[in-house]
Amino acid sequence: TFRDVAPFQQDKITPPRASSKEKSVFLRKKDGTDKEHKRAAASFHFSDGFEAHFSEDGPLKYVKPGMDSSQVKRLRRGEFPPDLILDLHGLNKEQAKLEIAALIVAAQKQHCHCVCIVHGIGSFVLKKAVPNWLVQHPAVEGFHQAPLEWGGKGAILVLIETNDEHF
């Protein structure tokens, strides 16, 4: 009964791979109401007028007052791999603020203690703004410039307060 069936010839054409930037754009555009959801989730407002003082010598780091600084030292050594990574390349300051606030909310919902924010270096706009925004958020326990494997001077590893006790 299958005498007139012929096997298919494989064309062996692989589809083009999407770059990470295209993937992030796709993820942002997958839902038409995505911006409204992010705005609702990112109800925390960062101030551009606030400027924190960071040490000029050594890598960029911050420990929330009252927190144990050993956790941030563990970030520096790469002992906490990030559970979530946010790439801010191609975003302006307003978009980056929304993405960071939404990342913190998502990290708390998913019980992620460590996240990585890749801000890049470029014209230093986001590199200077991101740390000033992070110190304003009450859920940020601390951060440290990322080790080379997670972005080096173009990224920050951030510890997010969760209700988990195993950290």
mmCIF file with all atom_site columns, C-alpha atoms in Angstrom:
data_model
loop_
_atom_site.group_PDB
_atom_site.id
_atom_site.type_symbol
_atom_site.label_atom_id
_atom_site.label_alt_id
_atom_site.label_comp_id
_atom_site.label_asym_id
_atom_site.label_entity_id
_atom_site.label_seq_id
_atom_site.pdbx_PDB_ins_code
_atom_site.Cartn_x
_atom_site.Cartn_y
_atom_site.Cartn_z
_atom_site.occupancy
_atom_site.B_iso_or_equiv
_atom_site.pdbx_formal_charge
_atom_site.auth_seq_id
_atom_site.auth_comp_id
_atom_site.auth_asym_id
_atom_site.auth_atom_id
_atom_site.pdbx_PDB_model_num
ATOM 1   C CA . THR A 1 1   ? 0.000  0.000  0.000  1.00 0.00 ? 1   THR A CA 1
ATOM 2   C CA . PHE A 1 2   ? 2.996  2.347  0.352  1.00 0.00 ? 2   PHE A CA 1
ATOM 3   C CA . ARG A 1 3   ? 4.629  1.558  -3.017 1.00 0.00 ? 3   ARG A CA 1
ATOM 4   C CA . ASP A 1 4   ? 4.083  5.049  -4.463 1.00 0.00 ? 4   ASP A CA 1
ATOM 5   C CA . VAL A 1 5   ? 5.554  6.860  -1.404 1.00 0.00 ? 5   VAL A CA 1
ATOM 6   C CA . ALA A 1 6   ? 9.051  8.319  -1.825 1.00 0.00 ? 6   ALA A CA 1
ATOM 7   C CA . PRO A 1 7   ? 11.299 9.562  0.976  1.00 0.00 ? 7   PRO A CA 1
ATOM 8   C CA . PHE A 1 8   ? 11.901 13.308 1.292  1.00 0.00 ? 8   PHE A CA 1
ATOM 9   C CA . GLN A 1 9   ? 15.232 14.721 0.221  1.00 0.00 ? 9   GLN A CA 1
ATOM 10  C CA . GLN A 1 10  ? 16.916 16.675 3.085  1.00 0.00 ? 10  GLN A CA 1
ATOM 11  C CA . ASP A 1 11  ? 17.882 20.184 1.959  1.00 0.00 ? 11  ASP A CA 1
ATOM 12  C CA . LYS A 1 12  ? 20.337 20.691 4.888  1.00 0.00 ? 12  LYS A CA 1
ATOM 13  C CA . ILE A 1 13  ? 19.772 24.441 5.012  1.00 0.00 ? 13  ILE A CA 1
ATOM 14  C CA . THR A 1 14  ? 20.085 25.626 8.573  1.00 0.00 ? 14  THR A CA 1
ATOM 15  C CA . PRO A 1 15  ? 18.028 28.619 9.592  1.00 0.00 ? 15  PRO A CA 1
ATOM 16  C CA . PRO A 1 16  ? 20.002 31.772 10.453 1.00 0.00 ? 16  PRO A CA 1
ATOM 17  C CA . ARG A 1 17  ? 20.738 32.237 14.141 1.00 0.00 ? 17  ARG A CA 1
ATOM 18  C CA . ALA A 1 18  ? 19.285 35.313 15.787 1.00 0.00 ? 18  ALA A CA 1
ATOM 19  C CA . SER A 1 19  ? 21.754 37.505 17.643 1.00 0.00 ? 19  SER A CA 1
ATOM 20  C CA . SER A 1 20  ? 21.203 38.117 21.348 1.00 0.00 ? 20  SER A CA 1
ATOM 21  C CA . LYS A 1 21  ? 20.078 41.655 20.557 1.00 0.00 ? 21  LYS A CA 1
ATOM 22  C CA . GLU A 1 22  ? 17.430 40.355 18.144 1.00 0.00 ? 22  GLU A CA 1
ATOM 23  C CA . LYS A 1 23  ? 16.300 37.840 20.774 1.00 0.00 ? 23  LYS A CA 1
ATOM 24  C CA . SER A 1 24  ? 15.891 40.523 23.409 1.00 0.00 ? 24  SER A CA 1
ATOM 25  C CA . VAL A 1 25  ? 13.943 42.708 20.968 1.00 0.00 ? 25  VAL A CA 1
ATOM 26  C CA . PHE A 1 26  ? 11.733 39.702 20.176 1.00 0.00 ? 26  PHE A CA 1
ATOM 27  C CA . LEU A 1 27  ? 11.192 39.018 23.856 1.00 0.00 ? 27  LEU A CA 1
ATOM 28  C CA . ARG A 1 28  ? 10.250 42.650 24.456 1.00 0.00 ? 28  ARG A CA 1
ATOM 29  C CA . LYS A 1 29  ? 7.792  42.731 21.523 1.00 0.00 ? 29  LYS A CA 1
ATOM 30  C CA . LYS A 1 30  ? 6.182  39.326 22.042 1.00 0.00 ? 30  LYS A CA 1
ATOM 31  C CA . ASP A 1 31  ? 3.218  40.833 23.838 1.00 0.00 ? 31  ASP A CA 1
ATOM 32  C CA . GLY A 1 32  ? 1.585  44.096 22.793 1.00 0.00 ? 32  GLY A CA 1
ATOM 33  C CA . THR A 1 33  ? 0.781  44.941 26.403 1.00 0.00 ? 33  THR A CA 1
ATOM 34  C CA . ASP A 1 34  ? 4.296  44.127 27.585 1.00 0.00 ? 34  ASP A CA 1
ATOM 35  C CA . LYS A 1 35  ? 5.125  47.789 28.269 1.00 0.00 ? 35  LYS A CA 1
ATOM 36  C CA . GLU A 1 36  ? 2.083  48.201 30.473 1.00 0.00 ? 36  GLU A CA 1
ATOM 37  C CA . HIS A 1 37  ? 2.989  45.064 32.429 1.00 0.00 ? 37  HIS A CA 1
ATOM 38  C CA . LYS A 1 38  ? 6.545  46.297 32.878 1.00 0.00 ? 38  LYS A CA 1
ATOM 39  C CA . ARG A 1 39  ? 5.365  49.709 34.002 1.00 0.00 ? 39  ARG A CA 1
ATOM 40  C CA . ALA A 1 40  ? 3.054  48.116 36.550 1.00 0.00 ? 40  ALA A CA 1
ATOM 41  C CA . ALA A 1 41  ? 5.761  45.728 37.754 1.00 0.00 ? 41  ALA A CA 1
ATOM 42  C CA . ALA A 1 42  ? 8.337  48.501 37.750 1.00 0.00 ? 42  ALA A CA 1
ATOM 43  C CA . SER A 1 43  ? 6.412  50.749 40.078 1.00 0.00 ? 43  SER A CA 1
ATOM 44  C CA . PHE A 1 44  ? 9.636  51.775 41.785 1.00 0.00 ? 44  PHE A CA 1
ATOM 45  C CA . HIS A 1 45  ? 10.872 55.107 40.426 1.00 0.00 ? 45  HIS A CA 1
ATOM 46  C CA . PHE A 1 46  ? 14.585 55.767 40.249 1.00 0.00 ? 46  PHE A CA 1
ATOM 47  C CA . SER A 1 47  ? 15.744 59.346 40.623 1.00 0.00 ? 47  SER A CA 1
ATOM 48  C CA . ASP A 1 48  ? 18.262 60.736 38.154 1.00 0.00 ? 48  ASP A CA 1
ATOM 49  C CA . GLY A 1 49  ? 19.073 63.504 40.620 1.00 0.00 ? 49  GLY A CA 1
ATOM 50  C CA . PHE A 1 50  ? 20.499 61.113 43.223 1.00 0.00 ? 50  PHE A CA 1
ATOM 51  C CA . GLU A 1 51  ? 24.226 60.561 42.990 1.00 0.00 ? 51  GLU A CA 1
ATOM 52  C CA . ALA A 1 52  ? 25.888 58.035 45.291 1.00 0.00 ? 52  ALA A CA 1
ATOM 53  C CA . HIS A 1 53  ? 29.523 58.219 46.311 1.00 0.00 ? 53  HIS A CA 1
ATOM 54  C CA . PHE A 1 54  ? 31.636 55.309 45.133 1.00 0.00 ? 54  PHE A CA 1
ATOM 55  C CA . SER A 1 55  ? 35.318 54.827 45.867 1.00 0.00 ? 55  SER A CA 1
ATOM 56  C CA . GLU A 1 56  ? 37.565 56.023 43.057 1.00 0.00 ? 56  GLU A CA 1
ATOM 57  C CA . ASP A 1 57  ? 40.181 53.345 43.751 1.00 0.00 ? 57  ASP A CA 1
ATOM 58  C CA . GLY A 1 58  ? 39.269 49.752 43.084 1.00 0.00 ? 58  GLY A CA 1
ATOM 59  C CA . PRO A 1 59  ? 36.256 48.193 41.406 1.00 0.00 ? 59  PRO A CA 1
ATOM 60  C CA . LEU A 1 60  ? 32.720 49.514 41.689 1.00 0.00 ? 60  LEU A CA 1
ATOM 61  C CA . LYS A 1 61  ? 30.955 48.023 44.724 1.00 0.00 ? 61  LYS A CA 1
ATOM 62  C CA . TYR A 1 62  ? 28.190 48.755 47.206 1.00 0.00 ? 62  TYR A CA 1
ATOM 63  C CA . VAL A 1 63  ? 26.913 47.119 50.378 1.00 0.00 ? 63  VAL A CA 1
ATOM 64  C CA . LYS A 1 64  ? 23.541 48.128 51.822 1.00 0.00 ? 64  LYS A CA 1
ATOM 65  C CA . PRO A 1 65  ? 23.952 49.576 55.330 1.00 0.00 ? 65  PRO A CA 1
ATOM 66  C CA . GLY A 1 66  ? 23.515 46.821 57.903 1.00 0.00 ? 66  GLY A CA 1
ATOM 67  C CA . MET A 1 67  ? 24.340 44.045 55.430 1.00 0.00 ? 67  MET A CA 1
ATOM 68  C CA . ASP A 1 68  ? 27.288 41.656 55.660 1.00 0.00 ? 68  ASP A CA 1
ATOM 69  C CA . SER A 1 69  ? 30.034 42.768 53.254 1.00 0.00 ? 69  SER A CA 1
ATOM 70  C CA . SER A 1 70  ? 31.251 39.175 52.834 1.00 0.00 ? 70  SER A CA 1
ATOM 71  C CA . GLN A 1 71  ? 28.390 38.514 50.400 1.00 0.00 ? 71  GLN A CA 1
ATOM 72  C CA . VAL A 1 72  ? 29.669 41.244 48.079 1.00 0.00 ? 72  VAL A CA 1
ATOM 73  C CA . LYS A 1 73  ? 33.199 39.803 48.380 1.00 0.00 ? 73  LYS A CA 1
ATOM 74  C CA . ARG A 1 74  ? 31.758 36.486 47.236 1.00 0.00 ? 74  ARG A CA 1
ATOM 75  C CA . LEU A 1 75  ? 30.302 38.297 44.206 1.00 0.00 ? 75  LEU A CA 1
ATOM 76  C CA . ARG A 1 76  ? 33.753 39.617 43.368 1.00 0.00 ? 76  ARG A CA 1
ATOM 77  C CA . ARG A 1 77  ? 35.199 36.100 43.488 1.00 0.00 ? 77  ARG A CA 1
ATOM 78  C CA . GLY A 1 78  ? 32.466 34.808 41.203 1.00 0.00 ? 78  GLY A CA 1
ATOM 79  C CA . GLU A 1 79  ? 30.912 32.494 43.805 1.00 0.00 ? 79  GLU A CA 1
ATOM 80  C CA . PHE A 1 80  ? 27.383 33.593 42.883 1.00 0.00 ? 80  PHE A CA 1
ATOM 81  C CA . PRO A 1 81  ? 26.530 32.815 39.273 1.00 0.00 ? 81  PRO A CA 1
ATOM 82  C CA . PRO A 1 82  ? 23.720 35.123 38.135 1.00 0.00 ? 82  PRO A CA 1
ATOM 83  C CA . ASP A 1 83  ? 20.283 33.553 37.885 1.00 0.00 ? 83  ASP A CA 1
ATOM 84  C CA . LEU A 1 84  ? 19.031 36.273 35.522 1.00 0.00 ? 84  LEU A CA 1
ATOM 85  C CA . ILE A 1 85  ? 20.954 38.458 33.067 1.00 0.00 ? 85  ILE A CA 1
ATOM 86  C CA . LEU A 1 86  ? 19.701 41.788 31.747 1.00 0.00 ? 86  LEU A CA 1
ATOM 87  C CA . ASP A 1 87  ? 21.453 43.283 28.714 1.00 0.00 ? 87  ASP A CA 1
ATOM 88  C CA . LEU A 1 88  ? 20.865 47.033 28.416 1.00 0.00 ? 88  LEU A CA 1
ATOM 89  C CA . HIS A 1 89  ? 22.690 47.502 25.101 1.00 0.00 ? 89  HIS A CA 1
ATOM 90  C CA . GLY A 1 90  ? 20.629 49.606 22.728 1.00 0.00 ? 90  GLY A CA 1
ATOM 91  C CA . LEU A 1 91  ? 18.343 51.032 25.425 1.00 0.00 ? 91  LEU A CA 1
ATOM 92  C CA . ASN A 1 92  ? 18.080 54.664 26.479 1.00 0.00 ? 92  ASN A CA 1
ATOM 93  C CA . LYS A 1 93  ? 18.052 55.752 30.145 1.00 0.00 ? 93  LYS A CA 1
ATOM 94  C CA . GLU A 1 94  ? 14.277 55.677 30.533 1.00 0.00 ? 94  GLU A CA 1
ATOM 95  C CA . GLN A 1 95  ? 13.994 52.224 28.992 1.00 0.00 ? 95  GLN A CA 1
ATOM 96  C CA . ALA A 1 96  ? 16.902 50.986 31.118 1.00 0.00 ? 96  ALA A CA 1
ATOM 97  C CA . LYS A 1 97  ? 15.203 52.231 34.309 1.00 0.00 ? 97  LYS A CA 1
ATOM 98  C CA . LEU A 1 98  ? 12.049 50.298 33.500 1.00 0.00 ? 98  LEU A CA 1
ATOM 99  C CA . GLU A 1 99  ? 14.003 47.162 32.626 1.00 0.00 ? 99  GLU A CA 1
ATOM 100 C CA . ILE A 1 100 ? 16.040 47.289 35.857 1.00 0.00 ? 100 ILE A CA 1
ATOM 101 C CA . ALA A 1 101 ? 12.972 47.804 38.035 1.00 0.00 ? 101 ALA A CA 1
ATOM 102 C CA . ALA A 1 102 ? 11.197 44.951 36.231 1.00 0.00 ? 102 ALA A CA 1
ATOM 103 C CA . LEU A 1 103 ? 14.293 42.757 36.650 1.00 0.00 ? 103 LEU A CA 1
ATOM 104 C CA . ILE A 1 104 ? 14.294 43.303 40.414 1.00 0.00 ? 104 ILE A CA 1
ATOM 105 C CA . VAL A 1 105 ? 10.598 42.434 40.632 1.00 0.00 ? 105 VAL A CA 1
ATOM 106 C CA . ALA A 1 106 ? 11.126 39.330 38.455 1.00 0.00 ? 106 ALA A CA 1
ATOM 107 C CA . ALA A 1 107 ? 14.119 38.255 40.553 1.00 0.00 ? 107 ALA A CA 1
ATOM 108 C CA . GLN A 1 108 ? 12.083 38.506 43.737 1.00 0.00 ? 108 GLN A CA 1
ATOM 109 C CA . LYS A 1 109 ? 9.160  36.578 42.222 1.00 0.00 ? 109 LYS A CA 1
ATOM 110 C CA . GLN A 1 110 ? 11.485 33.831 40.975 1.00 0.00 ? 110 GLN A CA 1
ATOM 111 C CA . HIS A 1 111 ? 13.582 33.809 44.197 1.00 0.00 ? 111 HIS A CA 1
ATOM 112 C CA . CYS A 1 112 ? 16.761 34.763 42.318 1.00 0.00 ? 112 CYS A CA 1
ATOM 113 C CA . HIS A 1 113 ? 19.378 36.066 44.709 1.00 0.00 ? 113 HIS A CA 1
ATOM 114 C CA . CYS A 1 114 ? 21.959 37.155 42.123 1.00 0.00 ? 114 CYS A CA 1
ATOM 115 C CA . VAL A 1 115 ? 21.367 38.960 38.829 1.00 0.00 ? 115 VAL A CA 1
ATOM 116 C CA . CYS A 1 116 ? 23.726 40.417 36.260 1.00 0.00 ? 116 CYS A CA 1
ATOM 117 C CA . ILE A 1 117 ? 23.087 43.759 34.589 1.00 0.00 ? 117 ILE A CA 1
ATOM 118 C CA . VAL A 1 118 ? 25.164 44.281 31.449 1.00 0.00 ? 118 VAL A CA 1
ATOM 119 C CA . HIS A 1 119 ? 25.292 48.032 30.881 1.00 0.00 ? 119 HIS A CA 1
ATOM 120 C CA . GLY A 1 120 ? 28.315 48.164 28.593 1.00 0.00 ? 120 GLY A CA 1
ATOM 121 C CA . ILE A 1 121 ? 30.852 50.952 28.614 1.00 0.00 ? 121 ILE A CA 1
ATOM 122 C CA . GLY A 1 122 ? 30.123 53.033 25.501 1.00 0.00 ? 122 GLY A CA 1
ATOM 123 C CA . SER A 1 123 ? 29.670 56.715 26.361 1.00 0.00 ? 123 SER A CA 1
ATOM 124 C CA . PHE A 1 124 ? 29.456 55.933 30.117 1.00 0.00 ? 124 PHE A CA 1
ATOM 125 C CA . VAL A 1 125 ? 25.814 57.095 30.331 1.00 0.00 ? 125 VAL A CA 1
ATOM 126 C CA . LEU A 1 126 ? 24.381 53.806 31.641 1.00 0.00 ? 126 LEU A CA 1
ATOM 127 C CA . LYS A 1 127 ? 27.650 52.791 33.316 1.00 0.00 ? 127 LYS A CA 1
ATOM 128 C CA . LYS A 1 128 ? 27.334 55.840 35.595 1.00 0.00 ? 128 LYS A CA 1
ATOM 129 C CA . ALA A 1 129 ? 23.538 55.795 35.993 1.00 0.00 ? 129 ALA A CA 1
ATOM 130 C CA . VAL A 1 130 ? 22.914 52.113 36.795 1.00 0.00 ? 130 VAL A CA 1
ATOM 131 C CA . PRO A 1 131 ? 24.819 52.039 40.127 1.00 0.00 ? 131 PRO A CA 1
ATOM 132 C CA . ASN A 1 132 ? 23.127 55.281 41.242 1.00 0.00 ? 132 ASN A CA 1
ATOM 133 C CA . TRP A 1 133 ? 19.733 53.721 40.518 1.00 0.00 ? 133 TRP A CA 1
ATOM 134 C CA . LEU A 1 134 ? 20.537 50.430 42.235 1.00 0.00 ? 134 LEU A CA 1
ATOM 135 C CA . VAL A 1 135 ? 21.526 52.013 45.575 1.00 0.00 ? 135 VAL A CA 1
ATOM 136 C CA . GLN A 1 136 ? 18.063 53.623 45.712 1.00 0.00 ? 136 GLN A CA 1
ATOM 137 C CA . HIS A 1 137 ? 16.142 50.350 45.579 1.00 0.00 ? 137 HIS A CA 1
ATOM 138 C CA . PRO A 1 138 ? 15.386 48.781 48.988 1.00 0.00 ? 138 PRO A CA 1
ATOM 139 C CA . ALA A 1 139 ? 15.603 45.212 47.631 1.00 0.00 ? 139 ALA A CA 1
ATOM 140 C CA . VAL A 1 140 ? 19.220 45.644 46.476 1.00 0.00 ? 140 VAL A CA 1
ATOM 141 C CA . GLU A 1 141 ? 21.504 44.219 49.167 1.00 0.00 ? 141 GLU A CA 1
ATOM 142 C CA . GLY A 1 142 ? 24.696 45.054 47.334 1.00 0.00 ? 142 GLY A CA 1
ATOM 143 C CA . PHE A 1 143 ? 26.519 44.882 44.043 1.00 0.00 ? 143 PHE A CA 1
ATOM 144 C CA . HIS A 1 144 ? 29.995 44.506 42.639 1.00 0.00 ? 144 HIS A CA 1
ATOM 145 C CA . GLN A 1 145 ? 31.590 44.998 39.277 1.00 0.00 ? 145 GLN A CA 1
ATOM 146 C CA . ALA A 1 146 ? 31.254 41.675 37.491 1.00 0.00 ? 146 ALA A CA 1
ATOM 147 C CA . PRO A 1 147 ? 34.196 39.310 37.065 1.00 0.00 ? 147 PRO A CA 1
ATOM 148 C CA . LEU A 1 148 ? 35.488 39.009 33.501 1.00 0.00 ? 148 LEU A CA 1
ATOM 149 C CA . GLU A 1 149 ? 33.391 35.927 32.725 1.00 0.00 ? 149 GLU A CA 1
ATOM 150 C CA . TRP A 1 150 ? 30.206 37.927 33.389 1.00 0.00 ? 150 TRP A CA 1
ATOM 151 C CA . GLY A 1 151 ? 31.148 41.176 31.636 1.00 0.00 ? 151 GLY A CA 1
ATOM 152 C CA . GLY A 1 152 ? 33.954 42.806 33.644 1.00 0.00 ? 152 GLY A CA 1
ATOM 153 C CA . LYS A 1 153 ? 33.795 46.599 33.700 1.00 0.00 ? 153 LYS A CA 1
ATOM 154 C CA . GLY A 1 154 ? 30.728 46.538 31.445 1.00 0.00 ? 154 GLY A CA 1
ATOM 155 C CA . ALA A 1 155 ? 28.507 44.672 33.924 1.00 0.00 ? 155 ALA A CA 1
ATOM 156 C CA . ILE A 1 156 ? 27.401 44.557 37.554 1.00 0.00 ? 156 ILE A CA 1
ATOM 157 C CA . LEU A 1 157 ? 26.450 41.544 39.658 1.00 0.00 ? 157 LEU A CA 1
ATOM 158 C CA . VAL A 1 158 ? 23.627 42.468 42.022 1.00 0.00 ? 158 VAL A CA 1
ATOM 159 C CA . LEU A 1 159 ? 22.379 40.726 45.166 1.00 0.00 ? 159 LEU A CA 1
ATOM 160 C CA . ILE A 1 160 ? 18.602 40.943 45.471 1.00 0.00 ? 160 ILE A CA 1
ATOM 161 C CA . GLU A 1 161 ? 16.795 40.493 48.771 1.00 0.00 ? 161 GLU A CA 1
ATOM 162 C CA . THR A 1 162 ? 14.655 37.375 48.725 1.00 0.00 ? 162 THR A CA 1
ATOM 163 C CA . ASN A 1 163 ? 12.769 35.553 51.453 1.00 0.00 ? 163 ASN A CA 1
ATOM 164 C CA . ASP A 1 164 ? 14.934 32.461 50.982 1.00 0.00 ? 164 ASP A CA 1
ATOM 165 C CA . GLU A 1 165 ? 17.053 31.479 53.968 1.00 0.00 ? 165 GLU A CA 1
ATOM 166 C CA . HIS A 1 166 ? 19.557 29.270 52.138 1.00 0.00 ? 166 HIS A CA 1
ATOM 167 C CA . PHE A 1 167 ? 21.824 32.108 51.003 1.00 0.00 ? 167 PHE A CA 1
#
